[in-house]
């Protein structure tokens, strides 16, 4: 994108219902599921109850086979199996890092691929979910931003990432078990590939499913959406999702932020802060996370740290410092540990938590901003395998 080109979001999303073939129930809201059940022969009076039952099988117990839904009549199960499927993305590769981080490359409709990263922590675990294939934005330090956007993910493809991770972690509770206490996957961050607020409806519907008390049951406090600063959608995020918000802030002057996060030319620091000030009130969320990537000699000076705390005054916030993860050809370097420490101390002394994000899964290229290259490598190696095997194409 040239500097003057408008930042647009005219990307396509696959229709949820393909013109022919069975309908995937995964990703439908409760209302939408009710509608498709009725349209396919479920009596209207029963529809709400059926949604509740099917919903629990899919999202509470992780069941993918209608025939296992034993509280439904046999005939009705067969009828469902004819019209519907319960489908999640296909795991193409799975890599496990030395530090336990797991990275999945999953394939979605159309043969596209996105990456999902599971980060185990003491007593909890976070899943980093993608919302788009590539990204329309072009943040200069982000490898995903150099990949052209192919399309938005559907709600089913977004919640499907959570479901495949739970499959792999083997943490669906036993059918009939009282409450699900195992929480290897306790948190979701929308920090994978893509700008979630340029795919608002699908992200919202998927997160509603994640939060539904009769399913995956994650509290809204355990879901964090990261945005580069799509100002008009921030209010909607608070009102319609209510999750925690993280903002890719990364700079303390418009001049520098224009270069790092080009969406700043559309909505500058002032406009962004204005929207953020209203966020905690609307969503009841306690603090906004300001993500700040530490780039050597670009945004990491003491002056930057002081300006940062000045700018965010009045906003309940924590500052998450992210040591830059380099990628081949990246135009930046990571700030030194001493510089990061000094920056963190200034922020901390001004009264804000300033944790430094520990890069996880670097050995499998799963760290923040590294996701694109891994995909390309995987593609290349599969092509290579096919060529070696004389399969062509
Ligand atoms: N598009 C959204 C969410 C995905 S990026 C956003 O921009 O907020 C998740 C976080 O990783 C963002 O804060 C992003 O700025 C950061 N990031 C991107 N590339 C990085 C890199 N190479 N090193 C460290 N952090 C990076
Ligand atoms: Fe897109 Fe976020 Fe990367 Fe910017 S940092 S290019 S918004 S994924």
Tab-separated table of C-alpha atoms and ligand atoms in Angstrom:
chain	number	residue	atom	x	y	z
A	1	UNK	CA	0.000	0.000	0.000
A	2	UNK	CA	1.406	3.418	-0.874
A	3	UNK	CA	1.552	6.070	1.811
A	4	UNK	CA	-1.432	7.940	0.440
A	5	UNK	CA	-3.679	4.980	-0.283
A	6	UNK	CA	-6.769	4.889	1.904
A	7	UNK	CA	-6.963	2.131	4.443
A	8	UNK	CA	-9.987	0.113	3.557
A	9	UNK	CA	-11.545	-3.067	4.753
A	10	UNK	CA	-13.283	-4.223	1.626
A	11	UNK	CA	-12.400	-7.845	2.035
A	12	UNK	CA	-14.682	-10.747	1.548
A	13	UNK	CA	-15.986	-13.186	4.063
A	14	UNK	CA	-17.205	-16.547	2.928
A	15	UNK	CA	-20.938	-16.908	3.337
A	16	UNK	CA	-21.687	-19.066	6.352
A	17	UNK	CA	-23.879	-21.272	4.317
A	18	UNK	CA	-22.443	-22.568	1.102
A	19	UNK	CA	-25.014	-22.782	-1.685
A	20	UNK	CA	-25.059	-26.530	-1.622
A	21	UNK	CA	-24.085	-29.214	0.792
A	22	UNK	CA	-24.657	-29.453	4.510
A	23	UNK	CA	-24.588	-26.434	6.811
A	24	UNK	CA	-21.855	-26.205	9.413
A	25	UNK	CA	-23.404	-25.565	12.826
A	26	UNK	CA	-20.111	-24.386	14.306
A	27	UNK	CA	-19.986	-20.608	14.571
A	28	UNK	CA	-23.731	-19.972	14.337
A	29	UNK	CA	-25.202	-17.810	17.059
A	30	UNK	CA	-28.009	-19.394	19.067
A	31	UNK	CA	-30.547	-17.432	17.032
A	32	UNK	CA	-28.992	-18.445	13.735
A	33	UNK	CA	-28.881	-22.077	14.797
A	34	UNK	CA	-32.543	-21.905	15.714
A	35	UNK	CA	-33.368	-20.476	12.284
A	36	UNK	CA	-31.520	-23.185	10.373
A	37	UNK	CA	-33.050	-25.929	12.495
A	38	UNK	CA	-36.545	-24.609	11.797
A	39	UNK	CA	-35.804	-24.162	8.108
A	40	UNK	CA	-34.768	-27.790	8.014
A	41	UNK	CA	-37.784	-29.341	9.649
A	42	UNK	CA	-37.422	-28.862	13.404
A	43	UNK	CA	-40.846	-27.839	14.782
A	44	UNK	CA	-40.757	-24.217	15.838
A	45	UNK	CA	-41.980	-24.980	19.352
A	46	UNK	CA	-39.084	-27.323	20.006
A	47	UNK	CA	-36.403	-25.291	18.321
A	48	UNK	CA	-35.108	-23.381	21.330
A	49	UNK	CA	-34.762	-26.515	23.387
A	50	UNK	CA	-33.037	-28.346	20.541
A	51	UNK	CA	-30.557	-25.497	20.160
A	52	UNK	CA	-29.774	-25.780	23.878
A	53	UNK	CA	-29.180	-29.502	23.600
A	54	UNK	CA	-27.095	-29.416	20.447
A	55	UNK	CA	-25.166	-26.405	21.741
A	56	UNK	CA	-24.148	-28.293	24.862
A	57	UNK	CA	-23.011	-31.301	22.893
A	58	UNK	CA	-20.886	-29.188	20.607
A	59	UNK	CA	-19.440	-26.616	22.974
A	60	UNK	CA	-19.570	-28.235	26.372
A	61	UNK	CA	-18.655	-31.806	25.565
A	62	UNK	CA	-16.799	-31.333	22.294
A	63	UNK	CA	-18.941	-33.862	20.404
A	64	UNK	CA	-18.783	-33.813	16.572
A	65	UNK	CA	-21.065	-36.707	15.771
A	66	UNK	CA	-24.836	-36.285	15.878
A	67	UNK	CA	-25.266	-39.924	16.713
A	68	UNK	CA	-23.527	-39.385	20.060
A	69	UNK	CA	-26.199	-36.857	21.096
A	70	UNK	CA	-28.074	-39.355	23.179
A	71	UNK	CA	-30.733	-37.029	24.555
A	72	UNK	CA	-32.115	-36.572	21.032
A	73	UNK	CA	-34.364	-39.126	19.391
A	74	UNK	CA	-32.619	-41.461	16.983
A	75	UNK	CA	-34.697	-40.314	14.030
A	76	UNK	CA	-34.001	-36.689	14.771
A	77	UNK	CA	-30.256	-37.369	15.000
A	78	UNK	CA	-30.360	-38.960	11.563
A	79	UNK	CA	-32.294	-35.989	10.222
A	80	UNK	CA	-29.668	-33.611	11.606
A	81	UNK	CA	-26.825	-35.642	10.147
A	82	UNK	CA	-28.399	-35.309	6.717
A	83	UNK	CA	-28.575	-31.532	6.768
A	84	UNK	CA	-25.774	-30.420	9.024
A	85	UNK	CA	-22.151	-30.942	9.883
A	86	UNK	CA	-20.062	-30.011	12.910
A	87	UNK	CA	-16.806	-28.981	11.355
A	88	UNK	CA	-13.648	-27.351	12.696
A	89	UNK	CA	-10.506	-26.338	10.796
A	90	UNK	CA	-8.166	-29.136	9.847
A	91	UNK	CA	-4.817	-29.244	11.629
A	92	UNK	CA	-2.112	-29.435	8.966
A	93	UNK	CA	0.973	-29.276	11.169
A	94	UNK	CA	1.534	-29.131	14.892
A	95	UNK	CA	4.814	-28.029	16.399
A	96	UNK	CA	5.825	-28.078	20.036
A	97	UNK	CA	8.477	-25.682	21.287
A	98	UNK	CA	11.124	-26.440	23.903
A	99	UNK	CA	9.149	-24.205	26.254
A	100	UNK	CA	5.917	-26.144	25.692
A	101	UNK	CA	4.332	-23.617	23.308
A	102	UNK	CA	2.316	-25.371	20.633
A	103	UNK	CA	1.773	-23.947	17.196
A	104	UNK	CA	-0.871	-25.281	14.862
A	105	UNK	CA	-1.126	-24.541	11.199
A	106	UNK	CA	-4.778	-25.063	10.337
A	107	UNK	CA	-6.466	-25.203	6.973
A	108	UNK	CA	-9.772	-23.461	6.382
A	109	UNK	CA	-12.185	-23.420	3.451
A	110	UNK	CA	-10.586	-22.497	0.156
A	111	UNK	CA	-7.316	-24.118	1.191
A	112	UNK	CA	-6.164	-21.071	3.142
A	113	UNK	CA	-4.072	-21.502	6.221
A	114	UNK	CA	-3.726	-19.622	9.475
A	115	UNK	CA	-1.701	-20.174	12.590
A	116	UNK	CA	-2.871	-20.695	16.133
A	117	UNK	CA	-0.520	-20.638	19.110
A	118	UNK	CA	-1.080	-22.227	22.518
A	119	UNK	CA	1.062	-20.856	25.328
A	120	UNK	CA	1.068	-22.884	28.560
A	121	UNK	CA	1.689	-20.959	31.743
A	122	UNK	CA	1.707	-21.792	35.436
A	123	UNK	CA	-1.828	-22.916	36.261
A	124	UNK	CA	-3.314	-21.540	33.053
A	125	UNK	CA	-2.822	-21.351	29.323
A	126	UNK	CA	-3.474	-18.829	26.592
A	127	UNK	CA	-4.583	-19.468	23.038
A	128	UNK	CA	-3.553	-16.884	20.460
A	129	UNK	CA	-6.213	-16.914	17.757
A	130	UNK	CA	-6.163	-15.514	14.209
A	131	UNK	CA	-9.027	-13.472	12.778
A	132	UNK	CA	-7.934	-12.976	9.167
A	133	UNK	CA	-5.727	-14.659	6.597
A	134	UNK	CA	-3.009	-12.017	6.385
A	135	UNK	CA	-3.841	-8.383	7.178
A	136	UNK	CA	-4.860	-5.318	5.168
A	137	UNK	CA	-2.797	-3.102	7.409
A	138	UNK	CA	0.901	-2.704	6.945
A	139	UNK	CA	2.559	-2.091	10.285
A	140	UNK	CA	6.213	-1.826	9.379
A	141	UNK	CA	7.523	-4.093	12.168
A	142	UNK	CA	5.009	-6.923	11.639
A	143	UNK	CA	5.608	-9.834	9.348
A	144	UNK	CA	1.919	-10.625	9.006
A	145	UNK	CA	1.522	-7.110	7.608
A	146	UNK	CA	3.712	-7.979	4.645
A	147	UNK	CA	1.330	-10.759	3.705
A	148	UNK	CA	-1.555	-9.704	1.537
A	149	UNK	CA	-4.947	-10.225	3.069
A	150	UNK	CA	-6.750	-13.118	1.536
A	151	UNK	CA	-9.977	-13.091	3.498
A	152	UNK	CA	-11.760	-12.704	6.790
A	153	UNK	CA	-12.296	-15.810	8.860
A	154	UNK	CA	-15.859	-16.873	9.593
A	155	UNK	CA	-17.070	-17.107	13.190
A	156	UNK	CA	-16.898	-20.881	12.867
A	157	UNK	CA	-13.274	-20.734	11.783
A	158	UNK	CA	-12.445	-18.470	14.716
A	159	UNK	CA	-14.169	-20.510	17.448
A	160	UNK	CA	-12.996	-23.621	15.582
A	161	UNK	CA	-9.408	-22.698	16.487
A	162	UNK	CA	-10.367	-22.905	20.149
A	163	UNK	CA	-12.043	-26.253	19.545
A	164	UNK	CA	-9.056	-27.829	17.786
A	165	UNK	CA	-6.771	-26.643	20.573
A	166	UNK	CA	-9.066	-28.220	23.159
A	167	UNK	CA	-9.020	-31.415	21.093
A	168	UNK	CA	-5.243	-31.425	21.082
A	169	UNK	CA	-5.022	-30.636	24.793
A	170	UNK	CA	-7.597	-33.342	25.413
A	171	UNK	CA	-9.545	-31.107	27.711
A	172	UNK	CA	-13.176	-31.628	26.800
A	173	UNK	CA	-14.859	-32.738	30.000
A	174	UNK	CA	-16.420	-36.179	30.266
A	175	UNK	CA	-19.996	-36.094	29.043
A	176	UNK	CA	-22.223	-35.435	32.035
A	177	UNK	CA	-19.397	-34.217	34.270
A	178	UNK	CA	-20.607	-31.437	36.546
A	179	UNK	CA	-18.461	-28.432	35.893
A	180	UNK	CA	-15.433	-28.216	33.736
A	181	UNK	CA	-12.551	-27.489	36.067
A	182	UNK	CA	-9.644	-28.382	33.826
A	183	UNK	CA	-8.428	-25.217	32.302
A	184	UNK	CA	-5.327	-25.817	30.278
A	185	UNK	CA	-6.864	-23.353	27.866
A	186	UNK	CA	-8.051	-20.645	30.237
A	187	UNK	CA	-7.538	-17.497	28.187
A	188	UNK	CA	-7.967	-16.354	24.603
A	189	UNK	CA	-6.074	-13.514	22.980
A	190	UNK	CA	-7.050	-12.227	19.549
A	191	UNK	CA	-3.447	-11.499	18.695
A	192	UNK	CA	-2.757	-13.892	15.864
A	193	UNK	CA	-2.914	-12.981	12.207
A	194	UNK	CA	-5.186	-10.129	11.202
A	195	UNK	CA	-6.925	-7.072	12.595
A	196	UNK	CA	-9.917	-8.374	14.575
A	197	UNK	CA	-11.842	-5.111	14.368
A	198	UNK	CA	-11.841	-5.309	10.574
A	199	UNK	CA	-13.751	-8.562	10.966
A	200	UNK	CA	-16.001	-7.383	13.744
A	201	UNK	CA	-19.165	-9.463	13.395
A	202	UNK	CA	-17.395	-12.776	13.029
A	203	UNK	CA	-15.055	-12.062	15.926
A	204	UNK	CA	-18.004	-10.973	18.059
A	205	UNK	CA	-20.088	-14.046	17.281
A	206	UNK	CA	-17.147	-16.373	17.943
A	207	UNK	CA	-16.326	-14.723	21.256
A	208	UNK	CA	-19.984	-14.856	22.303
A	209	UNK	CA	-19.763	-18.594	21.801
A	210	UNK	CA	-16.544	-18.767	23.831
A	211	UNK	CA	-18.240	-16.887	26.669
A	212	UNK	CA	-21.569	-18.727	26.570
A	213	UNK	CA	-22.223	-20.259	29.998
A	214	UNK	CA	-23.438	-23.482	28.440
A	215	UNK	CA	-20.344	-24.167	26.432
A	216	UNK	CA	-16.717	-23.220	26.556
A	217	UNK	CA	-17.544	-20.886	29.439
A	218	UNK	CA	-14.653	-18.476	29.396
A	219	UNK	CA	-15.318	-15.299	31.309
A	220	UNK	CA	-15.086	-12.077	29.318
A	221	UNK	CA	-12.183	-11.161	31.562
A	222	UNK	CA	-10.210	-14.021	30.086
A	223	UNK	CA	-10.570	-12.840	26.511
A	224	UNK	CA	-8.374	-10.045	25.181
A	225	UNK	CA	-8.853	-8.463	21.798
A	226	UNK	CA	-5.861	-6.628	20.368
A	227	UNK	CA	-6.425	-3.848	17.864
A	228	UNK	CA	-4.070	-1.584	15.998
A	229	UNK	CA	-6.579	1.219	16.662
A	230	UNK	CA	-9.738	0.917	14.568
A	231	UNK	CA	-11.361	3.754	16.494
A	232	UNK	CA	-14.999	3.497	15.317
A	233	UNK	CA	-15.191	-0.161	16.346
A	234	UNK	CA	-13.761	0.299	19.835
A	235	UNK	CA	-17.043	1.435	21.307
A	236	UNK	CA	-18.809	-1.484	19.663
A	237	UNK	CA	-16.261	-3.872	21.129
A	238	UNK	CA	-17.138	-2.634	24.585
A	239	UNK	CA	-20.884	-2.717	23.982
A	240	UNK	CA	-21.230	-5.931	21.976
A	241	UNK	CA	-18.378	-8.138	23.218
A	242	UNK	CA	-17.276	-6.630	26.529
A	243	UNK	CA	-13.933	-8.400	26.566
A	244	UNK	CA	-10.600	-6.994	27.639
A	245	UNK	CA	-8.965	-4.636	25.188
A	246	UNK	CA	-5.341	-4.366	24.154
A	247	UNK	CA	-4.098	-1.638	21.858
A	248	UNK	CA	-1.015	-1.717	19.691
A	249	UNK	CA	0.181	1.685	20.760
A	250	UNK	CA	3.894	1.427	19.977
A	251	UNK	CA	4.746	5.135	19.697
A	252	UNK	CA	4.260	8.397	21.540
A	253	UNK	CA	4.191	10.868	18.662
A	254	UNK	CA	2.008	10.811	15.566
A	255	UNK	CA	5.100	11.149	13.431
A	256	UNK	CA	6.572	7.871	14.659
A	257	UNK	CA	3.234	6.090	14.979
A	258	UNK	CA	2.345	6.990	11.384
A	259	UNK	CA	5.368	4.978	10.318
A	260	UNK	CA	4.958	2.043	12.658
A	261	UNK	CA	1.175	1.700	12.663
A	262	UNK	CA	-0.050	3.398	9.476
A	263	UNK	CA	-3.689	3.293	10.560
A	264	UNK	CA	-2.600	6.214	12.741
A	265	UNK	CA	-2.905	8.411	9.664
A	266	UNK	CA	-6.612	7.687	9.693
A	267	UNK	CA	-7.141	7.804	13.472
A	268	UNK	CA	-4.324	9.521	15.286
A	269	UNK	CA	-3.137	9.179	18.865
A	270	UNK	CA	-5.574	11.801	20.120
A	271	UNK	CA	-8.576	10.119	18.491
A	272	UNK	CA	-7.458	6.730	19.770
A	273	UNK	CA	-7.023	7.920	23.345
A	274	UNK	CA	-10.434	9.545	23.210
A	275	UNK	CA	-12.043	6.216	22.320
A	276	UNK	CA	-10.014	4.353	24.937
A	277	UNK	CA	-11.064	6.691	27.707
A	278	UNK	CA	-14.651	5.574	27.276
A	279	UNK	CA	-13.841	1.866	27.008
A	280	UNK	CA	-13.510	0.667	30.597
A	281	UNK	CA	-16.760	2.346	31.561
A	282	UNK	CA	-18.787	0.790	28.789
A	283	UNK	CA	-17.383	-2.707	29.071
A	284	UNK	CA	-16.741	-2.900	32.813
A	285	UNK	CA	-13.243	-4.045	32.029
A	286	UNK	CA	-10.690	-2.913	34.539
A	287	UNK	CA	-7.663	-1.963	32.566
A	288	UNK	CA	-6.645	-1.460	28.988
A	289	UNK	CA	-3.432	-3.108	27.921
A	290	UNK	CA	-1.135	-0.853	25.933
A	291	UNK	CA	1.140	-2.990	23.797
A	292	UNK	CA	4.438	-1.363	23.078
A	293	UNK	CA	6.978	-3.071	20.846
A	294	UNK	CA	10.540	-2.172	21.810
A	295	UNK	CA	12.425	-1.062	18.708
A	296	UNK	CA	16.015	0.013	19.097
A	297	UNK	CA	16.489	3.775	18.648
A	298	UNK	CA	12.983	4.182	17.225
A	299	UNK	CA	10.568	4.380	20.157
A	300	UNK	CA	12.547	3.257	23.198
A	301	UNK	CA	14.034	6.413	24.736
A	302	UNK	CA	13.448	7.730	28.249
A	303	UNK	CA	11.576	10.639	26.643
A	304	UNK	CA	9.238	8.164	24.984
A	305	UNK	CA	8.548	6.480	28.310
A	306	UNK	CA	7.767	9.821	29.959
A	307	UNK	CA	5.558	10.902	27.065
A	308	UNK	CA	3.727	7.601	27.183
A	309	UNK	CA	2.708	7.947	30.810
A	310	UNK	CA	1.662	11.544	30.184
A	311	UNK	CA	-0.527	10.516	27.240
A	312	UNK	CA	-2.385	7.740	29.021
A	313	UNK	CA	-3.088	9.718	32.173
A	314	UNK	CA	-6.586	9.020	33.380
A	315	UNK	CA	-6.912	5.695	31.585
A	316	UNK	CA	-6.795	2.567	33.760
A	317	UNK	CA	-3.937	0.838	31.992
A	318	UNK	CA	-1.082	-1.577	32.034
A	319	UNK	CA	1.799	-1.336	29.613
A	320	UNK	CA	2.918	-4.562	28.010
A	321	UNK	CA	6.413	-4.130	26.604
A	322	UNK	CA	7.112	-6.506	23.733
A	323	UNK	CA	10.739	-7.092	22.773
A	324	UNK	CA	10.748	-6.886	18.985
A	325	UNK	CA	10.887	-10.280	17.313
A	326	UNK	CA	13.038	-10.061	14.240
A	327	UNK	CA	12.142	-11.659	10.961
A	328	UNK	CA	14.138	-11.984	7.738
A	329	UNK	CA	14.455	-8.555	6.160
A	330	UNK	CA	12.848	-6.724	9.079
A	331	UNK	CA	13.900	-3.069	9.136
A	332	UNK	CA	14.275	-2.897	12.934
A	333	UNK	CA	16.289	-4.292	15.785
A	334	UNK	CA	15.228	-5.277	19.264
A	335	UNK	CA	16.067	-2.805	22.040
A	336	UNK	CA	18.700	-4.016	24.485
A	337	UNK	CA	17.584	-5.612	27.726
A	338	UNK	CA	18.980	-2.661	29.665
A	339	UNK	CA	17.010	-0.209	27.558
A	340	UNK	CA	13.817	-2.214	27.991
A	341	UNK	CA	14.427	-2.365	31.758
A	342	UNK	CA	15.015	1.406	31.964
A	343	UNK	CA	11.853	2.105	29.943
A	344	UNK	CA	9.844	-0.313	32.083
A	345	UNK	CA	11.086	1.333	35.272
A	346	UNK	CA	9.956	4.798	34.189
A	347	UNK	CA	6.509	3.472	33.361
A	348	UNK	CA	6.346	1.490	36.584
A	349	UNK	CA	7.423	4.442	38.703
A	350	UNK	CA	4.617	6.461	37.164
A	351	UNK	CA	2.185	3.960	38.664
A	352	UNK	CA	1.540	1.526	35.817
A	353	UNK	CA	2.280	-2.167	35.686
A	354	UNK	CA	4.897	-2.612	32.960
A	355	UNK	CA	5.455	-6.317	32.346
A	356	UNK	CA	7.893	-7.298	29.618
A	357	UNK	CA	6.362	-9.963	27.400
A	358	UNK	CA	8.558	-13.014	27.328
A	359	UNK	CA	8.957	-14.260	23.778
A	360	UNK	CA	7.439	-17.735	23.648
A	361	UNK	CA	7.932	-20.415	21.073
A	362	UNK	CA	10.667	-18.594	19.185
A	363	UNK	CA	12.280	-21.885	18.169
A	364	UNK	CA	9.119	-22.778	16.251
A	365	UNK	CA	8.563	-19.219	14.941
A	366	UNK	CA	5.483	-18.791	17.095
A	367	UNK	CA	6.377	-15.496	18.776
A	368	UNK	CA	4.442	-12.253	18.135
A	369	UNK	CA	4.850	-11.004	14.602
A	370	UNK	CA	6.580	-14.154	13.356
A	371	UNK	CA	3.515	-15.951	12.118
A	372	UNK	CA	3.748	-15.303	8.430
A	373	UNK	CA	7.156	-16.728	7.744
A	374	UNK	CA	6.306	-20.039	9.342
A	375	UNK	CA	3.323	-20.454	7.037
A	376	UNK	CA	5.416	-19.816	3.994
A	377	UNK	CA	8.044	-22.227	5.132
A	378	UNK	CA	5.465	-24.887	5.745
A	379	UNK	CA	4.052	-24.335	2.275
A	380	UNK	CA	7.447	-24.565	0.717
A	381	UNK	CA	8.356	-27.731	2.513
A	382	UNK	CA	5.127	-29.441	1.531
A	383	UNK	CA	5.707	-28.450	-2.078
A	384	UNK	CA	9.202	-29.773	-1.708
A	385	UNK	CA	7.915	-33.058	-0.347
A	386	UNK	CA	5.503	-33.353	-3.261
A	387	UNK	CA	8.258	-32.565	-5.751
A	388	UNK	CA	10.563	-35.100	-4.109
A	389	UNK	CA	7.833	-37.685	-4.294
A	390	UNK	CA	7.319	-36.881	-7.974
A	391	UNK	CA	3.734	-35.742	-7.399
A	392	UNK	CA	4.140	-32.492	-9.318
A	393	UNK	CA	1.783	-29.519	-8.844
B	1	LIG	N1	-3.708	-6.840	14.435
B	1	LIG	C1	-3.820	-6.769	15.835
B	1	LIG	C2	-3.540	-8.077	16.540
B	1	LIG	C3	-2.393	-8.946	16.033
B	1	LIG	S1	-0.771	-8.483	16.396
B	1	LIG	C4	-2.914	-5.689	16.367
B	1	LIG	O1	-2.112	-5.177	15.623
B	1	LIG	O2	-3.059	-5.343	17.531
B	1	LIG	C5	-0.481	-8.831	18.114
B	1	LIG	C6	0.630	-7.947	18.715
B	1	LIG	O3	1.937	-8.318	18.236
B	1	LIG	C7	0.443	-6.486	18.338
B	1	LIG	O4	0.629	-5.653	19.432
B	1	LIG	C8	1.532	-6.294	17.317
B	1	LIG	O5	1.844	-4.955	17.204
B	1	LIG	C9	2.631	-7.148	17.853
B	1	LIG	N2	3.692	-7.461	16.884
B	1	LIG	C10	3.586	-7.560	15.544
B	1	LIG	N3	4.782	-7.846	14.985
B	1	LIG	C11	5.670	-7.946	15.991
B	1	LIG	C12	7.068	-8.255	16.042
B	1	LIG	N4	7.770	-8.516	14.955
B	1	LIG	N5	7.649	-8.285	17.256
B	1	LIG	C13	6.920	-8.067	18.384
B	1	LIG	N6	5.613	-7.782	18.387
B	1	LIG	C14	4.979	-7.718	17.212
B	2	LIG	FE1	-2.013	-6.249	10.960
B	2	LIG	FE2	-1.694	-6.185	13.639
B	2	LIG	FE3	0.368	-6.877	12.033
B	2	LIG	FE4	-0.499	-4.337	12.099
B	2	LIG	S1	0.437	-5.507	13.805
B	2	LIG	S2	-0.017	-5.533	10.237
B	2	LIG	S3	-2.712	-4.622	12.357
B	2	LIG	S4	-1.558	-8.000	12.285
